[in-house]
Amino acid sequence: MHKTSAWPLALIYAALIAYASLYPFADWRNQGIHPLAFLDAPWPKYWTSFDLVANVLGYAPLGFLLALANLRGSPRGQVGTHRAGRAFLRATAIAAAMSLAMETLQGYLPMRVPSNLDLGLNSVGAVLGAALAGALEKLGVMDRWSRLRARWLIEDARGAIVLLALWPMALLFPTAVPLGLGQVLERLEQALADMLEDTPFLLWLPVRDIELQPMMPGTEVLCVLLGALVPCLLGYCVIRHVGRRLVFAGAVLVTGIVVTGLSAALTYGPSHAWAWLTLPVWIGLQAALVAAAALLPLSRRASAAVLLLILAVLLALLNQAPTGAYLAQTLQTWEQGRFIRFHGLAQWLGWLWPYAAMVYVLVHLSQRDGPAAPGVSRQI
């Protein structure tokens, strides 16, 4: 049996779709309309090309991951045409059922409008994703990936693969510091204060002695450096060879720069895609490249220990700095504008990814490397 990373990725992606579909989770009510009335309603009169593309692309990864999970999770030697067809049907049926459930629930949210067009486009996206997974399996691409993975990574690398696959998505949501994921303390304090308003428990909340000060350039350099090192060291925890670690570190830094540029382009426009590359950020990225090269010889357990230390320092620095009024205004583009459907997909990943990595590293350090279970190949 293949122990695939596609299952946890599919579950995580489904949860994020549910969040994005039902955001902002406010004012639930029965609007006096049959929950399935949208199925035979006329198609919406007003729609944009962005809505069409977003609905298709939003469900394509889900169909791909579900089909891949069914294919790679089947016993070896049984992934034939019949098995591939069953995987395709299961993936598309599950994705279509989820889209139907989300559209039905939107009927109870005044701020969301259920649509048969959205349901159809979501299903088309799932079909395309599942078909792509089947095509890649038939062409032998996934078998070649499995062999490549076996050469590069240790056997039990599924958790690291999942986290590294989610890291670029987490970077899409705007942050106060480039690559600075996990800055949640200020928002958490405000949310608790709002929750406890008009109650005696409000006085129990800790009060800061001083106002949060803007981040100094030197601190910004350090945060960018540490933020870039985190995924590098996470990869070092599961990559076998030093030379391959160097290639991986370079790919991580390039990915971080490209995705952060994409986030800026989506938020501010293509002409401002690289405005975030200020002098402190450049220095931090270059220092990260040097530090990643210097840490190449570390053992896997030593990489995990250093990663845990870096995460603790990075989160402490980020959460001692304010998010800033300019960032709050920027987030309105995502929370109220065209990116409302992707608001939850990226926001929660950006907030929680470092903490999930910390939990993974703690578990990794508490375990000893052991042989694989008989008959099990830990592959994606």
mmCIF file of C-alpha atoms in Angstrom:
data_model
loop_
_atom_site.group_PDB
_atom_site.id
_atom_site.type_symbol
_atom_site.label_atom_id
_atom_site.label_comp_id
_atom_site.label_asym_id
_atom_site.label_seq_id
_atom_site.Cartn_x
_atom_site.Cartn_y
_atom_site.Cartn_z
ATOM 1 C CA MET A 1 0.000 0.000 0.000
ATOM 2 C CA HIS A 2 1.115 3.556 -0.701
ATOM 3 C CA LYS A 3 1.012 5.841 2.318
ATOM 4 C CA THR A 4 0.060 8.969 0.421
ATOM 5 C CA SER A 5 0.231 12.641 1.378
ATOM 6 C CA ALA A 6 -2.716 13.339 -0.929
ATOM 7 C CA TRP A 7 -5.294 12.364 1.708
ATOM 8 C CA PRO A 8 -4.282 14.920 4.367
ATOM 9 C CA LEU A 9 -3.840 17.566 1.676
ATOM 10 C CA ALA A 10 -7.318 16.816 0.316
ATOM 11 C CA LEU A 11 -8.876 17.051 3.788
ATOM 12 C CA ILE A 12 -7.093 20.333 4.530
ATOM 13 C CA TYR A 13 -8.099 21.797 1.182
ATOM 14 C CA ALA A 14 -11.736 20.716 1.679
ATOM 15 C CA ALA A 15 -11.783 22.433 5.081
ATOM 16 C CA LEU A 16 -10.397 25.620 3.572
ATOM 17 C CA ILE A 17 -12.993 25.549 0.787
ATOM 18 C CA ALA A 18 -15.724 25.215 3.404
ATOM 19 C CA TYR A 19 -14.345 28.232 5.268
ATOM 20 C CA ALA A 20 -14.106 30.331 2.120
ATOM 21 C CA SER A 21 -17.581 29.293 0.967
ATOM 22 C CA LEU A 22 -19.325 30.143 4.249
ATOM 23 C CA TYR A 23 -17.319 33.234 5.251
ATOM 24 C CA PRO A 24 -18.181 35.432 7.161
ATOM 25 C CA PHE A 25 -20.321 32.934 9.190
ATOM 26 C CA ALA A 26 -22.658 35.721 10.339
ATOM 27 C CA ASP A 27 -26.453 36.241 10.575
ATOM 28 C CA TRP A 28 -27.512 32.670 9.844
ATOM 29 C CA ARG A 29 -31.267 32.624 9.221
ATOM 30 C CA ASN A 30 -34.045 30.833 7.375
ATOM 31 C CA GLN A 31 -34.884 33.179 4.494
ATOM 32 C CA GLY A 32 -38.125 31.382 3.608
ATOM 33 C CA ILE A 33 -36.662 29.823 0.465
ATOM 34 C CA HIS A 34 -36.304 26.116 -0.145
ATOM 35 C CA PRO A 35 -32.611 25.304 0.339
ATOM 36 C CA LEU A 36 -32.418 23.584 -3.084
ATOM 37 C CA ALA A 37 -34.448 26.189 -4.993
ATOM 38 C CA PHE A 38 -31.277 27.476 -6.683
ATOM 39 C CA LEU A 39 -30.923 24.234 -8.656
ATOM 40 C CA ASP A 40 -33.738 25.038 -11.131
ATOM 41 C CA ALA A 41 -33.441 28.818 -10.912
ATOM 42 C CA PRO A 42 -32.356 30.842 -13.978
ATOM 43 C CA TRP A 43 -28.640 31.401 -14.314
ATOM 44 C CA PRO A 44 -27.362 34.587 -12.665
ATOM 45 C CA LYS A 45 -27.644 37.660 -14.853
ATOM 46 C CA TYR A 46 -24.509 39.281 -13.526
ATOM 47 C CA TRP A 47 -21.198 37.495 -13.416
ATOM 48 C CA THR A 48 -17.579 38.242 -14.260
ATOM 49 C CA SER A 49 -14.813 36.262 -15.882
ATOM 50 C CA PHE A 50 -13.008 36.310 -12.535
ATOM 51 C CA ASP A 51 -15.964 34.510 -10.904
ATOM 52 C CA LEU A 52 -16.003 31.880 -13.634
ATOM 53 C CA VAL A 53 -12.289 31.157 -13.447
ATOM 54 C CA ALA A 54 -12.239 31.256 -9.643
ATOM 55 C CA ASN A 55 -15.045 28.699 -9.334
ATOM 56 C CA VAL A 56 -13.338 26.296 -11.727
ATOM 57 C CA LEU A 57 -9.844 26.692 -10.303
ATOM 58 C CA GLY A 58 -11.096 26.579 -6.720
ATOM 59 C CA TYR A 59 -12.286 22.963 -7.048
ATOM 60 C CA ALA A 60 -9.690 21.644 -9.517
ATOM 61 C CA PRO A 61 -7.083 20.970 -6.778
ATOM 62 C CA LEU A 62 -9.720 19.174 -4.692
ATOM 63 C CA GLY A 63 -10.615 16.861 -7.575
ATOM 64 C CA PHE A 64 -6.935 16.288 -8.294
ATOM 65 C CA LEU A 65 -6.062 15.439 -4.675
ATOM 66 C CA LEU A 66 -9.084 13.188 -4.158
ATOM 67 C CA ALA A 67 -8.403 11.227 -7.350
ATOM 68 C CA LEU A 68 -4.703 10.991 -6.545
ATOM 69 C CA ALA A 69 -5.458 9.813 -3.007
ATOM 70 C CA ASN A 70 -7.702 7.050 -4.366
ATOM 71 C CA LEU A 71 -5.147 6.016 -6.954
ATOM 72 C CA ARG A 72 -2.075 6.064 -4.731
ATOM 73 C CA GLY A 73 -3.908 4.585 -1.764
ATOM 74 C CA SER A 74 -4.876 1.426 -3.648
ATOM 75 C CA PRO A 75 -2.912 -1.849 -3.408
ATOM 76 C CA ARG A 76 0.044 -2.126 -5.767
ATOM 77 C CA GLY A 77 -0.698 -3.860 -9.012
ATOM 78 C CA GLN A 78 -4.390 -2.966 -8.903
ATOM 79 C CA VAL A 79 -4.197 0.532 -10.422
ATOM 80 C CA GLY A 80 -5.556 -0.367 -13.826
ATOM 81 C CA THR A 81 -8.088 1.261 -16.111
ATOM 82 C CA HIS A 82 -11.001 0.069 -13.984
ATOM 83 C CA ARG A 83 -9.395 1.310 -10.780
ATOM 84 C CA ALA A 84 -8.549 4.654 -12.393
ATOM 85 C CA GLY A 85 -12.155 5.056 -13.505
ATOM 86 C CA ARG A 86 -13.436 4.346 -10.014
ATOM 87 C CA ALA A 87 -10.991 6.876 -8.554
ATOM 88 C CA PHE A 88 -12.177 9.489 -11.078
ATOM 89 C CA LEU A 89 -15.842 8.892 -10.275
ATOM 90 C CA ARG A 90 -15.285 8.939 -6.516
ATOM 91 C CA ALA A 91 -13.282 12.166 -6.658
ATOM 92 C CA THR A 92 -15.770 14.025 -8.852
ATOM 93 C CA ALA A 93 -18.754 12.755 -6.858
ATOM 94 C CA ILE A 94 -17.246 13.806 -3.521
ATOM 95 C CA ALA A 95 -16.236 17.235 -4.846
ATOM 96 C CA ALA A 96 -19.641 17.815 -6.483
ATOM 97 C CA ALA A 97 -21.410 16.756 -3.286
ATOM 98 C CA MET A 98 -19.303 19.175 -1.290
ATOM 99 C CA SER A 99 -20.079 22.002 -3.711
ATOM 100 C CA LEU A 100 -23.798 21.182 -3.452
ATOM 101 C CA ALA A 101 -23.569 21.248 0.350
ATOM 102 C CA MET A 102 -21.749 24.598 0.334
ATOM 103 C CA GLU A 103 -24.237 26.201 -2.069
ATOM 104 C CA THR A 104 -27.150 24.861 -0.003
ATOM 105 C CA LEU A 105 -25.714 26.272 3.233
ATOM 106 C CA GLN A 106 -25.136 29.636 1.533
ATOM 107 C CA GLY A 107 -28.896 29.910 1.271
ATOM 108 C CA TYR A 108 -28.953 30.524 5.035
ATOM 109 C CA LEU A 109 -26.386 33.340 4.832
ATOM 110 C CA PRO A 110 -27.773 36.726 3.741
ATOM 111 C CA MET A 111 -24.335 37.830 2.524
ATOM 112 C CA ARG A 112 -23.907 34.822 0.201
ATOM 113 C CA VAL A 113 -26.016 33.814 -2.795
ATOM 114 C CA PRO A 114 -26.323 30.143 -3.842
ATOM 115 C CA SER A 115 -25.983 29.604 -7.560
ATOM 116 C CA ASN A 116 -26.452 26.669 -9.922
ATOM 117 C CA LEU A 117 -23.779 28.244 -12.120
ATOM 118 C CA ASP A 118 -21.277 28.067 -9.267
ATOM 119 C CA LEU A 119 -22.225 24.432 -8.650
ATOM 120 C CA GLY A 120 -21.688 23.578 -12.291
ATOM 121 C CA LEU A 121 -18.362 25.401 -12.502
ATOM 122 C CA ASN A 122 -17.163 23.787 -9.278
ATOM 123 C CA SER A 123 -18.031 20.365 -10.707
ATOM 124 C CA VAL A 124 -16.212 21.165 -13.943
ATOM 125 C CA GLY A 125 -13.146 22.135 -11.943
ATOM 126 C CA ALA A 126 -13.293 18.860 -10.000
ATOM 127 C CA VAL A 127 -13.623 16.875 -13.242
ATOM 128 C CA LEU A 128 -10.605 18.634 -14.729
ATOM 129 C CA GLY A 129 -8.527 18.058 -11.600
ATOM 130 C CA ALA A 130 -9.471 14.377 -11.352
ATOM 131 C CA ALA A 131 -8.801 13.873 -15.067
ATOM 132 C CA LEU A 132 -5.361 15.441 -14.677
ATOM 133 C CA ALA A 133 -4.544 13.074 -11.801
ATOM 134 C CA GLY A 134 -5.630 10.081 -13.872
ATOM 135 C CA ALA A 135 -3.584 11.261 -16.861
ATOM 136 C CA LEU A 136 -0.460 11.748 -14.753
ATOM 137 C CA GLU A 137 -0.906 8.290 -13.227
ATOM 138 C CA LYS A 138 -1.393 6.686 -16.646
ATOM 139 C CA LEU A 139 1.695 8.412 -18.042
ATOM 140 C CA GLY A 140 3.774 7.137 -15.138
ATOM 141 C CA VAL A 141 4.508 10.610 -13.793
ATOM 142 C CA MET A 142 3.457 9.691 -10.268
ATOM 143 C CA ASP A 143 5.600 6.538 -10.282
ATOM 144 C CA ARG A 144 8.592 8.617 -11.333
ATOM 145 C CA TRP A 145 7.757 11.082 -8.554
ATOM 146 C CA SER A 146 7.672 8.200 -6.074
ATOM 147 C CA ARG A 147 11.108 7.009 -7.167
ATOM 148 C CA LEU A 148 12.454 10.561 -6.987
ATOM 149 C CA ARG A 149 10.926 10.991 -3.547
ATOM 150 C CA ALA A 150 12.521 7.754 -2.351
ATOM 151 C CA ARG A 151 15.950 8.997 -3.475
ATOM 152 C CA TRP A 152 15.566 12.450 -1.936
ATOM 153 C CA LEU A 153 13.559 11.949 1.244
ATOM 154 C CA ILE A 154 13.416 9.665 4.221
ATOM 155 C CA GLU A 155 10.542 7.197 4.310
ATOM 156 C CA ASP A 156 8.375 8.963 6.891
ATOM 157 C CA ALA A 157 8.279 12.422 5.299
ATOM 158 C CA ARG A 158 4.547 12.788 4.745
ATOM 159 C CA GLY A 159 4.018 15.498 7.379
ATOM 160 C CA ALA A 160 6.861 17.636 6.035
ATOM 161 C CA ILE A 161 5.583 17.216 2.466
ATOM 162 C CA VAL A 162 2.137 18.438 3.480
ATOM 163 C CA LEU A 163 3.534 21.467 5.319
ATOM 164 C CA LEU A 164 5.900 22.391 2.483
ATOM 165 C CA ALA A 165 3.077 22.072 -0.052
ATOM 166 C CA LEU A 166 0.948 24.477 2.005
ATOM 167 C CA TRP A 167 3.710 27.046 2.589
ATOM 168 C CA PRO A 168 3.315 28.880 -0.778
ATOM 169 C CA MET A 169 -0.453 29.146 -0.223
ATOM 170 C CA ALA A 170 0.171 30.611 3.221
ATOM 171 C CA LEU A 171 2.387 33.297 1.677
ATOM 172 C CA LEU A 172 -0.419 34.541 -0.582
ATOM 173 C CA PHE A 173 -2.150 36.373 2.249
ATOM 174 C CA PRO A 174 -0.530 39.806 2.897
ATOM 175 C CA THR A 175 1.753 40.012 5.945
ATOM 176 C CA ALA A 176 3.350 42.906 7.795
ATOM 177 C CA VAL A 177 6.812 41.424 7.106
ATOM 178 C CA PRO A 178 7.611 39.419 3.945
ATOM 179 C CA LEU A 179 7.749 35.679 4.759
ATOM 180 C CA GLY A 180 6.648 36.554 8.305
ATOM 181 C CA LEU A 181 3.891 34.026 8.953
ATOM 182 C CA GLY A 182 2.202 33.572 12.329
ATOM 183 C CA GLN A 183 1.636 37.164 13.477
ATOM 184 C CA VAL A 184 -1.608 36.552 15.387
ATOM 185 C CA LEU A 185 -1.203 37.917 18.927
ATOM 186 C CA GLU A 186 -2.570 41.419 18.263
ATOM 187 C CA ARG A 187 -5.605 40.032 16.414
ATOM 188 C CA LEU A 188 -6.153 37.422 19.119
ATOM 189 C CA GLU A 189 -6.095 40.075 21.845
ATOM 190 C CA GLN A 190 -8.615 42.192 19.939
ATOM 191 C CA ALA A 191 -10.877 39.192 19.313
ATOM 192 C CA LEU A 192 -10.817 38.264 23.007
ATOM 193 C CA ALA A 193 -11.547 41.862 23.996
ATOM 194 C CA ASP A 194 -14.555 41.959 21.649
ATOM 195 C CA MET A 195 -15.773 38.609 22.966
ATOM 196 C CA LEU A 196 -15.500 39.672 26.611
ATOM 197 C CA GLU A 197 -16.914 43.165 26.139
ATOM 198 C CA ASP A 198 -19.533 44.119 28.754
ATOM 199 C CA THR A 199 -18.399 41.267 31.004
ATOM 200 C CA PRO A 200 -16.264 41.411 34.188
ATOM 201 C CA PHE A 201 -13.779 39.064 32.499
ATOM 202 C CA LEU A 202 -12.583 41.914 30.273
ATOM 203 C CA LEU A 203 -10.485 43.154 33.199
ATOM 204 C CA TRP A 204 -8.672 39.820 33.279
ATOM 205 C CA LEU A 205 -7.027 40.431 29.920
ATOM 206 C CA PRO A 206 -3.363 41.453 30.172
ATOM 207 C CA VAL A 207 -2.645 45.084 29.320
ATOM 208 C CA ARG A 208 0.542 46.041 27.536
ATOM 209 C CA ASP A 209 2.691 48.469 29.494
ATOM 210 C CA ILE A 210 3.791 50.267 26.328
ATOM 211 C CA GLU A 211 2.430 50.747 22.851
ATOM 212 C CA LEU A 212 3.666 48.366 20.223
ATOM 213 C CA GLN A 213 6.528 50.053 18.405
ATOM 214 C CA PRO A 214 7.076 49.856 14.629
ATOM 215 C CA MET A 215 9.594 47.220 13.609
ATOM 216 C CA MET A 216 13.138 48.515 13.211
ATOM 217 C CA PRO A 217 15.014 47.733 9.953
ATOM 218 C CA GLY A 218 17.426 45.400 11.762
ATOM 219 C CA THR A 219 14.537 43.444 13.249
ATOM 220 C CA GLU A 220 12.884 43.261 9.833
ATOM 221 C CA VAL A 221 16.090 41.830 8.379
ATOM 222 C CA LEU A 222 16.153 39.186 11.108
ATOM 223 C CA CYS A 223 12.476 38.288 10.592
ATOM 224 C CA VAL A 224 12.938 37.869 6.821
ATOM 225 C CA LEU A 225 16.059 35.782 7.445
ATOM 226 C CA LEU A 226 14.322 33.482 9.925
ATOM 227 C CA GLY A 227 11.115 33.288 7.873
ATOM 228 C CA ALA A 228 13.085 32.084 4.854
ATOM 229 C CA LEU A 229 15.076 29.572 6.914
ATOM 230 C CA VAL A 230 12.005 27.873 8.391
ATOM 231 C CA PRO A 231 10.931 25.939 5.237
ATOM 232 C CA CYS A 232 14.586 25.257 4.372
ATOM 233 C CA LEU A 233 15.232 23.585 7.713
ATOM 234 C CA LEU A 234 11.908 21.772 7.519
ATOM 235 C CA GLY A 235 13.154 20.224 4.302
ATOM 236 C CA TYR A 236 16.524 19.427 5.884
ATOM 237 C CA CYS A 237 14.630 17.310 8.444
ATOM 238 C CA VAL A 238 13.611 14.822 5.730
ATOM 239 C CA ILE A 239 16.114 15.259 2.857
ATOM 240 C CA ARG A 240 18.844 12.634 2.755
ATOM 241 C CA HIS A 241 21.762 14.232 0.895
ATOM 242 C CA VAL A 242 23.602 17.534 1.494
ATOM 243 C CA GLY A 243 23.779 18.400 -2.205
ATOM 244 C CA ARG A 244 20.050 17.923 -2.606
ATOM 245 C CA ARG A 245 19.476 20.132 0.426
ATOM 246 C CA LEU A 246 21.305 22.962 -1.383
ATOM 247 C CA VAL A 247 19.079 22.580 -4.458
ATOM 248 C CA PHE A 248 16.003 22.508 -2.224
ATOM 249 C CA ALA A 249 17.048 25.644 -0.301
ATOM 250 C CA GLY A 250 17.513 27.557 -3.547
ATOM 251 C CA ALA A 251 14.088 26.413 -4.776
ATOM 252 C CA VAL A 252 12.493 27.484 -1.477
ATOM 253 C CA LEU A 253 13.918 31.004 -1.662
ATOM 254 C CA VAL A 254 12.890 31.414 -5.301
ATOM 255 C CA THR A 255 9.381 30.148 -4.480
ATOM 256 C CA GLY A 256 9.075 32.524 -1.533
ATOM 257 C CA ILE A 257 10.080 35.523 -3.663
ATOM 258 C CA VAL A 258 7.777 34.598 -6.563
ATOM 259 C CA VAL A 259 4.714 33.876 -4.387
ATOM 260 C CA THR A 260 5.185 37.021 -2.298
ATOM 261 C CA GLY A 261 5.453 39.006 -5.541
ATOM 262 C CA LEU A 262 2.247 37.352 -6.762
ATOM 263 C CA SER A 263 0.492 38.304 -3.527
ATOM 264 C CA ALA A 264 1.602 41.938 -3.927
ATOM 265 C CA ALA A 265 0.483 41.945 -7.572
ATOM 266 C CA LEU A 266 -2.964 40.604 -6.636
ATOM 267 C CA THR A 267 -3.315 43.137 -3.833
ATOM 268 C CA TYR A 268 -1.816 46.328 -5.252
ATOM 269 C CA GLY A 269 -1.633 45.633 -8.980
ATOM 270 C CA PRO A 270 1.087 44.178 -11.250
ATOM 271 C CA SER A 271 3.064 47.429 -11.288
ATOM 272 C CA HIS A 272 3.647 47.092 -7.529
ATOM 273 C CA ALA A 273 4.518 43.404 -7.513
ATOM 274 C CA TRP A 274 8.082 44.001 -6.307
ATOM 275 C CA ALA A 275 7.572 47.077 -4.135
ATOM 276 C CA TRP A 276 8.038 44.908 -1.030
ATOM 277 C CA LEU A 277 11.669 44.164 -1.991
ATOM 278 C CA THR A 278 13.130 46.940 0.149
ATOM 279 C CA LEU A 279 16.742 47.080 1.319
ATOM 280 C CA PRO A 280 16.092 45.255 4.653
ATOM 281 C CA VAL A 281 14.208 42.509 2.784
ATOM 282 C CA TRP A 282 17.039 42.080 0.267
ATOM 283 C CA ILE A 283 19.583 41.839 3.057
ATOM 284 C CA GLY A 284 17.425 39.301 4.888
ATOM 285 C CA LEU A 285 17.018 37.127 1.794
ATOM 286 C CA GLN A 286 20.736 37.166 1.028
ATOM 287 C CA ALA A 287 21.555 36.363 4.656
ATOM 288 C CA ALA A 288 19.051 33.488 4.499
ATOM 289 C CA LEU A 289 20.856 32.032 1.483
ATOM 290 C CA VAL A 290 24.192 32.182 3.302
ATOM 291 C CA ALA A 291 22.711 30.716 6.495
ATOM 292 C CA ALA A 292 20.942 27.924 4.593
ATOM 293 C CA ALA A 293 24.264 26.964 2.999
ATOM 294 C CA ALA A 294 26.051 27.071 6.358
ATOM 295 C CA LEU A 295 23.439 24.753 7.925
ATOM 296 C CA LEU A 296 23.628 22.124 5.169
ATOM 297 C CA PRO A 297 25.812 19.641 7.149
ATOM 298 C CA LEU A 298 23.393 19.444 10.092
ATOM 299 C CA SER A 299 21.905 16.058 10.880
ATOM 300 C CA ARG A 300 18.159 15.671 10.530
ATOM 301 C CA ARG A 301 17.577 15.814 14.281
ATOM 302 C CA ALA A 302 19.889 18.802 14.654
ATOM 303 C CA SER A 303 17.995 20.535 11.821
ATOM 304 C CA ALA A 304 14.747 19.926 13.704
ATOM 305 C CA ALA A 305 16.197 21.348 16.921
ATOM 306 C CA VAL A 306 17.507 24.480 15.177
ATOM 307 C CA LEU A 307 14.191 24.859 13.362
ATOM 308 C CA LEU A 308 12.309 24.768 16.669
ATOM 309 C CA LEU A 309 14.555 27.500 18.071
ATOM 310 C CA ILE A 310 14.155 29.648 14.956
ATOM 311 C CA LEU A 311 10.361 29.300 15.045
ATOM 312 C CA ALA A 312 10.262 30.389 18.686
ATOM 313 C CA VAL A 313 12.423 33.468 18.019
ATOM 314 C CA LEU A 314 10.564 34.410 14.832
ATOM 315 C CA LEU A 315 7.104 34.174 16.400
ATOM 316 C CA ALA A 316 8.257 36.168 19.428
ATOM 317 C CA LEU A 317 9.630 38.969 17.223
ATOM 318 C CA LEU A 318 6.600 39.095 14.934
ATOM 319 C CA ASN A 319 4.055 39.136 17.740
ATOM 320 C CA GLN A 320 5.837 41.965 19.552
ATOM 321 C CA ALA A 321 5.371 44.218 16.533
ATOM 322 C CA PRO A 322 2.106 45.866 15.416
ATOM 323 C CA THR A 323 0.357 44.787 12.249
ATOM 324 C CA GLY A 324 0.017 48.451 11.255
ATOM 325 C CA ALA A 325 -2.873 50.518 9.934
ATOM 326 C CA TYR A 326 -1.576 50.282 6.362
ATOM 327 C CA LEU A 327 -1.720 46.479 6.481
ATOM 328 C CA ALA A 328 -5.234 46.609 7.955
ATOM 329 C CA GLN A 329 -6.338 48.754 5.018
ATOM 330 C CA THR A 330 -4.637 46.341 2.630
ATOM 331 C CA LEU A 331 -6.490 43.372 4.088
ATOM 332 C CA GLN A 332 -9.815 45.007 3.173
ATOM 333 C CA THR A 333 -8.935 44.221 -0.451
ATOM 334 C CA TRP A 334 -9.045 40.543 0.472
ATOM 335 C CA GLU A 335 -11.818 40.587 3.075
ATOM 336 C CA GLN A 336 -14.317 42.744 1.175
ATOM 337 C CA GLY A 337 -13.185 42.741 -2.426
ATOM 338 C CA ARG A 338 -12.764 40.179 -5.152
ATOM 339 C CA PHE A 339 -10.656 37.884 -2.946
ATOM 340 C CA ILE A 340 -13.409 37.214 -0.405
ATOM 341 C CA ARG A 341 -13.670 33.619 -1.642
ATOM 342 C CA PHE A 342 -9.952 33.094 -1.006
ATOM 343 C CA HIS A 343 -9.919 35.027 2.257
ATOM 344 C CA GLY A 344 -10.067 31.938 4.437
ATOM 345 C CA LEU A 345 -7.919 29.824 2.132
ATOM 346 C CA ALA A 346 -4.847 31.947 2.703
ATOM 347 C CA GLN A 347 -5.542 33.805 5.948
ATOM 348 C CA TRP A 348 -5.751 30.783 8.222
ATOM 349 C CA LEU A 349 -2.775 29.155 6.557
ATOM 350 C CA GLY A 350 -0.726 32.317 7.090
ATOM 351 C CA TRP A 351 -1.745 32.450 10.737
ATOM 352 C CA LEU A 352 -1.447 28.786 11.675
ATOM 353 C CA TRP A 353 1.279 27.360 9.405
ATOM 354 C CA PRO A 354 4.233 28.166 11.733
ATOM 355 C CA TYR A 355 2.436 26.673 14.717
ATOM 356 C CA ALA A 356 1.621 23.506 12.785
ATOM 357 C CA ALA A 357 5.297 23.302 11.783
ATOM 358 C CA MET A 358 6.282 23.693 15.434
ATOM 359 C CA VAL A 359 3.997 20.819 16.458
ATOM 360 C CA TYR A 360 5.420 18.659 13.654
ATOM 361 C CA VAL A 361 8.993 19.378 14.729
ATOM 362 C CA LEU A 362 8.208 18.594 18.377
ATOM 363 C CA VAL A 363 6.712 15.253 17.349
ATOM 364 C CA HIS A 364 9.660 14.635 15.022
ATOM 365 C CA LEU A 365 12.150 15.239 17.828
ATOM 366 C CA SER A 366 10.256 12.975 20.226
ATOM 367 C CA GLN A 367 10.420 10.002 17.878
ATOM 368 C CA ARG A 368 13.266 7.802 16.831
ATOM 369 C CA ASP A 369 13.818 6.788 13.253
ATOM 370 C CA GLY A 370 12.502 3.305 12.711
ATOM 371 C CA PRO A 371 12.012 0.831 9.858
ATOM 372 C CA ALA A 372 8.969 1.049 7.657
ATOM 373 C CA ALA A 373 6.096 -1.272 8.343
ATOM 374 C CA PRO A 374 6.145 -4.482 6.252
ATOM 375 C CA GLY A 375 4.484 -4.034 2.878
ATOM 376 C CA VAL A 376 4.129 -0.258 3.244
ATOM 377 C CA SER A 377 5.856 2.264 0.990
ATOM 378 C CA ARG A 378 5.568 5.785 2.388
ATOM 379 C CA GLN A 379 5.089 7.661 -0.859
ATOM 380 C CA ILE A 380 2.876 10.446 -2.052
#
